[in-house]
mmCIF file of C-alpha atoms in Angstrom:
data_model
loop_
_atom_site.group_PDB
_atom_site.id
_atom_site.type_symbol
_atom_site.label_atom_id
_atom_site.label_comp_id
_atom_site.label_asym_id
_atom_site.label_seq_id
_atom_site.Cartn_x
_atom_site.Cartn_y
_atom_site.Cartn_z
ATOM 1 C CA UNK A 17 11.108 -37.983 -8.567
ATOM 2 C CA UNK A 18 11.157 -39.991 -11.791
ATOM 3 C CA UNK A 19 14.566 -40.619 -13.328
ATOM 4 C CA UNK A 20 15.506 -38.620 -16.403
ATOM 5 C CA UNK A 21 15.393 -41.043 -19.337
ATOM 6 C CA UNK A 22 17.661 -41.087 -22.373
ATOM 7 C CA UNK A 23 17.380 -43.280 -25.463
ATOM 8 C CA UNK A 24 20.371 -43.570 -27.799
ATOM 9 C CA UNK A 25 19.576 -44.666 -31.337
ATOM 10 C CA UNK A 26 21.558 -46.011 -34.293
ATOM 11 C CA UNK A 27 20.647 -48.099 -37.321
ATOM 12 C CA UNK A 28 21.192 -51.651 -36.021
ATOM 13 C CA UNK A 29 21.746 -51.222 -32.262
ATOM 14 C CA UNK A 30 24.786 -53.500 -32.538
ATOM 15 C CA UNK A 31 27.773 -51.157 -32.021
ATOM 16 C CA UNK A 32 27.396 -47.442 -31.402
ATOM 17 C CA UNK A 33 24.141 -47.037 -29.475
ATOM 18 C CA UNK A 34 24.595 -49.982 -27.079
ATOM 19 C CA UNK A 35 28.177 -48.859 -26.444
ATOM 20 C CA UNK A 36 26.923 -45.361 -25.653
ATOM 21 C CA UNK A 37 24.172 -46.845 -23.467
ATOM 22 C CA UNK A 38 26.680 -48.673 -21.279
ATOM 23 C CA UNK A 39 29.223 -45.843 -21.212
ATOM 24 C CA UNK A 40 26.524 -43.348 -20.192
ATOM 25 C CA UNK A 41 25.147 -45.704 -17.548
ATOM 26 C CA UNK A 42 28.603 -46.200 -16.044
ATOM 27 C CA UNK A 43 29.444 -42.492 -16.102
ATOM 28 C CA UNK A 44 26.120 -41.684 -14.426
ATOM 29 C CA UNK A 45 26.898 -44.151 -11.629
ATOM 30 C CA UNK A 46 30.408 -42.724 -11.221
ATOM 31 C CA UNK A 47 28.945 -39.202 -10.922
ATOM 32 C CA UNK A 48 26.325 -40.277 -8.374
ATOM 33 C CA UNK A 49 23.469 -39.946 -10.874
ATOM 34 C CA UNK A 50 22.810 -43.668 -11.337
ATOM 35 C CA UNK A 51 19.434 -43.559 -9.595
ATOM 36 C CA UNK A 52 18.375 -40.373 -11.407
ATOM 37 C CA UNK A 53 19.156 -41.474 -14.956
ATOM 38 C CA UNK A 54 17.564 -44.251 -17.024
ATOM 39 C CA UNK A 55 19.506 -45.144 -20.178
ATOM 40 C CA UNK A 56 18.539 -47.416 -23.065
ATOM 41 C CA UNK A 57 19.351 -47.856 -26.744
ATOM 42 C CA UNK A 58 17.449 -48.932 -29.837
ATOM 43 C CA UNK A 59 17.656 -49.459 -33.586
ATOM 44 C CA UNK A 60 15.835 -47.551 -36.291
ATOM 45 C CA UNK A 61 15.742 -50.664 -38.491
ATOM 46 C CA UNK A 62 14.686 -54.207 -37.624
ATOM 47 C CA UNK A 63 17.716 -56.018 -39.018
ATOM 48 C CA UNK A 64 19.102 -57.632 -35.868
ATOM 49 C CA UNK A 65 16.563 -57.366 -33.025
ATOM 50 C CA UNK A 66 17.352 -59.860 -30.282
ATOM 51 C CA UNK A 67 20.957 -60.401 -31.352
ATOM 52 C CA UNK A 68 23.879 -59.676 -29.010
ATOM 53 C CA UNK A 69 26.031 -56.594 -29.458
ATOM 54 C CA UNK A 70 28.757 -56.984 -32.073
ATOM 55 C CA UNK A 71 31.702 -59.023 -30.762
ATOM 56 C CA UNK A 72 34.256 -56.411 -31.837
ATOM 57 C CA UNK A 73 32.343 -53.621 -30.083
ATOM 58 C CA UNK A 74 32.184 -55.795 -26.953
ATOM 59 C CA UNK A 75 35.902 -56.562 -27.086
ATOM 60 C CA UNK A 76 36.985 -52.931 -27.477
ATOM 61 C CA UNK A 77 34.538 -51.708 -24.844
ATOM 62 C CA UNK A 78 35.728 -54.371 -22.382
ATOM 63 C CA UNK A 79 39.302 -53.138 -22.785
ATOM 64 C CA UNK A 80 38.073 -49.841 -21.333
ATOM 65 C CA UNK A 81 36.044 -51.514 -18.613
ATOM 66 C CA UNK A 82 32.580 -51.452 -20.216
ATOM 67 C CA UNK A 83 30.669 -54.736 -20.265
ATOM 68 C CA UNK A 84 28.214 -54.959 -23.186
ATOM 69 C CA UNK A 85 27.655 -58.713 -22.911
ATOM 70 C CA UNK A 86 24.150 -58.472 -21.436
ATOM 71 C CA UNK A 87 22.848 -56.092 -24.118
ATOM 72 C CA UNK A 88 20.873 -57.211 -27.154
ATOM 73 C CA UNK A 89 19.641 -55.257 -30.147
ATOM 74 C CA UNK A 90 16.213 -53.701 -29.672
ATOM 75 C CA UNK A 91 13.984 -51.947 -32.156
ATOM 76 C CA UNK A 92 12.678 -48.438 -31.526
ATOM 77 C CA UNK A 93 9.035 -48.592 -30.412
ATOM 78 C CA UNK A 94 6.383 -45.904 -31.065
ATOM 79 C CA UNK A 95 5.868 -45.417 -27.318
ATOM 80 C CA UNK A 96 9.584 -44.576 -26.893
ATOM 81 C CA UNK A 97 8.907 -41.034 -28.109
ATOM 82 C CA UNK A 98 6.672 -40.439 -25.095
ATOM 83 C CA UNK A 99 8.596 -42.605 -22.625
ATOM 84 C CA UNK A 100 12.039 -40.983 -22.996
ATOM 85 C CA UNK A 101 12.954 -37.405 -22.083
ATOM 86 C CA UNK A 102 15.845 -37.188 -24.558
ATOM 87 C CA UNK A 103 16.454 -39.209 -27.718
ATOM 88 C CA UNK A 104 19.948 -39.033 -29.200
ATOM 89 C CA UNK A 105 20.694 -40.071 -32.777
ATOM 90 C CA UNK A 106 24.118 -41.353 -33.746
ATOM 91 C CA UNK A 107 23.938 -40.081 -37.329
ATOM 92 C CA UNK A 108 21.910 -37.943 -39.694
ATOM 93 C CA UNK A 109 19.993 -40.848 -41.253
ATOM 94 C CA UNK A 110 18.921 -41.970 -37.757
ATOM 95 C CA UNK A 111 17.722 -38.479 -36.874
ATOM 96 C CA UNK A 112 15.788 -38.232 -40.139
ATOM 97 C CA UNK A 113 14.137 -41.605 -39.466
ATOM 98 C CA UNK A 114 13.263 -40.481 -35.947
ATOM 99 C CA UNK A 115 11.792 -37.202 -37.214
ATOM 100 C CA UNK A 116 9.626 -39.028 -39.745
ATOM 101 C CA UNK A 117 8.114 -41.329 -37.130
ATOM 102 C CA UNK A 118 8.016 -38.991 -34.124
ATOM 103 C CA UNK A 119 4.724 -37.388 -33.148
ATOM 104 C CA UNK A 120 5.155 -33.581 -33.467
ATOM 105 C CA UNK A 121 4.585 -32.983 -29.750
ATOM 106 C CA UNK A 122 7.757 -34.960 -28.961
ATOM 107 C CA UNK A 123 10.020 -33.577 -31.719
ATOM 108 C CA UNK A 124 11.851 -31.342 -29.198
ATOM 109 C CA UNK A 125 13.360 -34.504 -27.642
ATOM 110 C CA UNK A 126 15.323 -35.449 -30.781
ATOM 111 C CA UNK A 127 18.996 -34.436 -30.984
ATOM 112 C CA UNK A 128 22.361 -35.515 -32.341
ATOM 113 C CA UNK A 129 24.506 -37.379 -29.820
ATOM 114 C CA UNK A 130 27.561 -35.424 -30.971
ATOM 115 C CA UNK A 131 26.098 -32.068 -29.929
ATOM 116 C CA UNK A 132 27.211 -33.065 -26.402
ATOM 117 C CA UNK A 133 30.854 -33.615 -27.408
ATOM 118 C CA UNK A 134 33.408 -31.143 -26.085
ATOM 119 C CA UNK A 135 35.682 -31.532 -29.104
ATOM 120 C CA UNK A 136 34.413 -30.564 -32.550
ATOM 121 C CA UNK A 137 33.492 -33.732 -34.423
ATOM 122 C CA UNK A 138 31.362 -34.632 -37.384
ATOM 123 C CA UNK A 139 27.659 -34.636 -36.556
ATOM 124 C CA UNK A 140 27.720 -38.388 -37.229
ATOM 125 C CA UNK A 141 29.345 -40.941 -34.965
ATOM 126 C CA UNK A 142 31.015 -43.173 -37.582
ATOM 127 C CA UNK A 143 29.737 -46.726 -37.822
ATOM 128 C CA UNK A 144 32.684 -49.034 -37.062
ATOM 129 C CA UNK A 145 30.860 -52.260 -37.979
ATOM 130 C CA UNK A 146 32.763 -52.893 -41.230
ATOM 131 C CA UNK A 147 35.849 -50.968 -40.175
ATOM 132 C CA UNK A 148 39.220 -51.686 -38.686
ATOM 133 C CA UNK A 149 40.035 -52.177 -34.981
ATOM 134 C CA UNK A 150 41.163 -48.561 -34.694
ATOM 135 C CA UNK A 151 37.698 -47.438 -35.856
ATOM 136 C CA UNK A 152 36.150 -48.995 -32.738
ATOM 137 C CA UNK A 153 38.662 -47.136 -30.581
ATOM 138 C CA UNK A 154 37.899 -43.812 -32.281
ATOM 139 C CA UNK A 155 34.169 -44.382 -31.824
ATOM 140 C CA UNK A 156 34.741 -45.131 -28.137
ATOM 141 C CA UNK A 157 36.661 -41.839 -27.835
ATOM 142 C CA UNK A 158 33.726 -39.913 -29.335
ATOM 143 C CA UNK A 159 31.197 -41.797 -27.216
ATOM 144 C CA UNK A 160 33.100 -41.235 -23.964
ATOM 145 C CA UNK A 161 33.387 -37.521 -24.731
ATOM 146 C CA UNK A 162 29.720 -37.205 -25.703
ATOM 147 C CA UNK A 163 28.590 -39.102 -22.611
ATOM 148 C CA UNK A 164 30.591 -36.722 -20.414
ATOM 149 C CA UNK A 165 28.691 -33.861 -22.049
ATOM 150 C CA UNK A 166 25.349 -35.589 -21.530
ATOM 151 C CA UNK A 167 26.185 -36.138 -17.848
ATOM 152 C CA UNK A 168 27.090 -32.450 -17.440
ATOM 153 C CA UNK A 169 23.790 -31.422 -19.063
ATOM 154 C CA UNK A 170 21.745 -33.812 -16.912
ATOM 155 C CA UNK A 171 23.544 -32.663 -13.750
ATOM 156 C CA UNK A 172 22.850 -28.992 -14.610
ATOM 157 C CA UNK A 173 19.183 -29.777 -15.292
ATOM 158 C CA UNK A 174 18.875 -31.727 -12.020
ATOM 159 C CA UNK A 175 20.542 -28.879 -10.129
ATOM 160 C CA UNK A 176 18.075 -26.406 -11.645
ATOM 161 C CA UNK A 177 15.111 -28.568 -10.628
ATOM 162 C CA UNK A 178 16.309 -28.843 -7.036
ATOM 163 C CA UNK A 179 16.303 -25.054 -6.566
#
């Protein structure tokens, strides 16, 4: 059985999407889904490809036990629309960019990340890049909650397939 694959996308792939990538990966391992879930992240814009994740994002994530140090910014590739089962956008502008470049047969894969959050939040995960330290903590709260929702959805889907 091929692993279920999820791509998380933001503008630069420096803060939000790589943080969500690592949080989701860790939560999948903790729930025993590590071998059944492939997680990656990418940028909609080629501003920082190849650069490490933002230092502040790394620092705040590390305080919660998430190591982002091995991640680097990657640009969304055309083949990603076929390769991934679910593509989650961190904000409206990312989803619009994805919709403009996505072949119609894969449009059903595109969703907001926040639709998996248990608490009502804005449809956008705020970009903490130019913000204050507390902004990174708030984004981590949203990401942890959303990743829990993604894990629940993947577990339900896997359970349905095994019947």
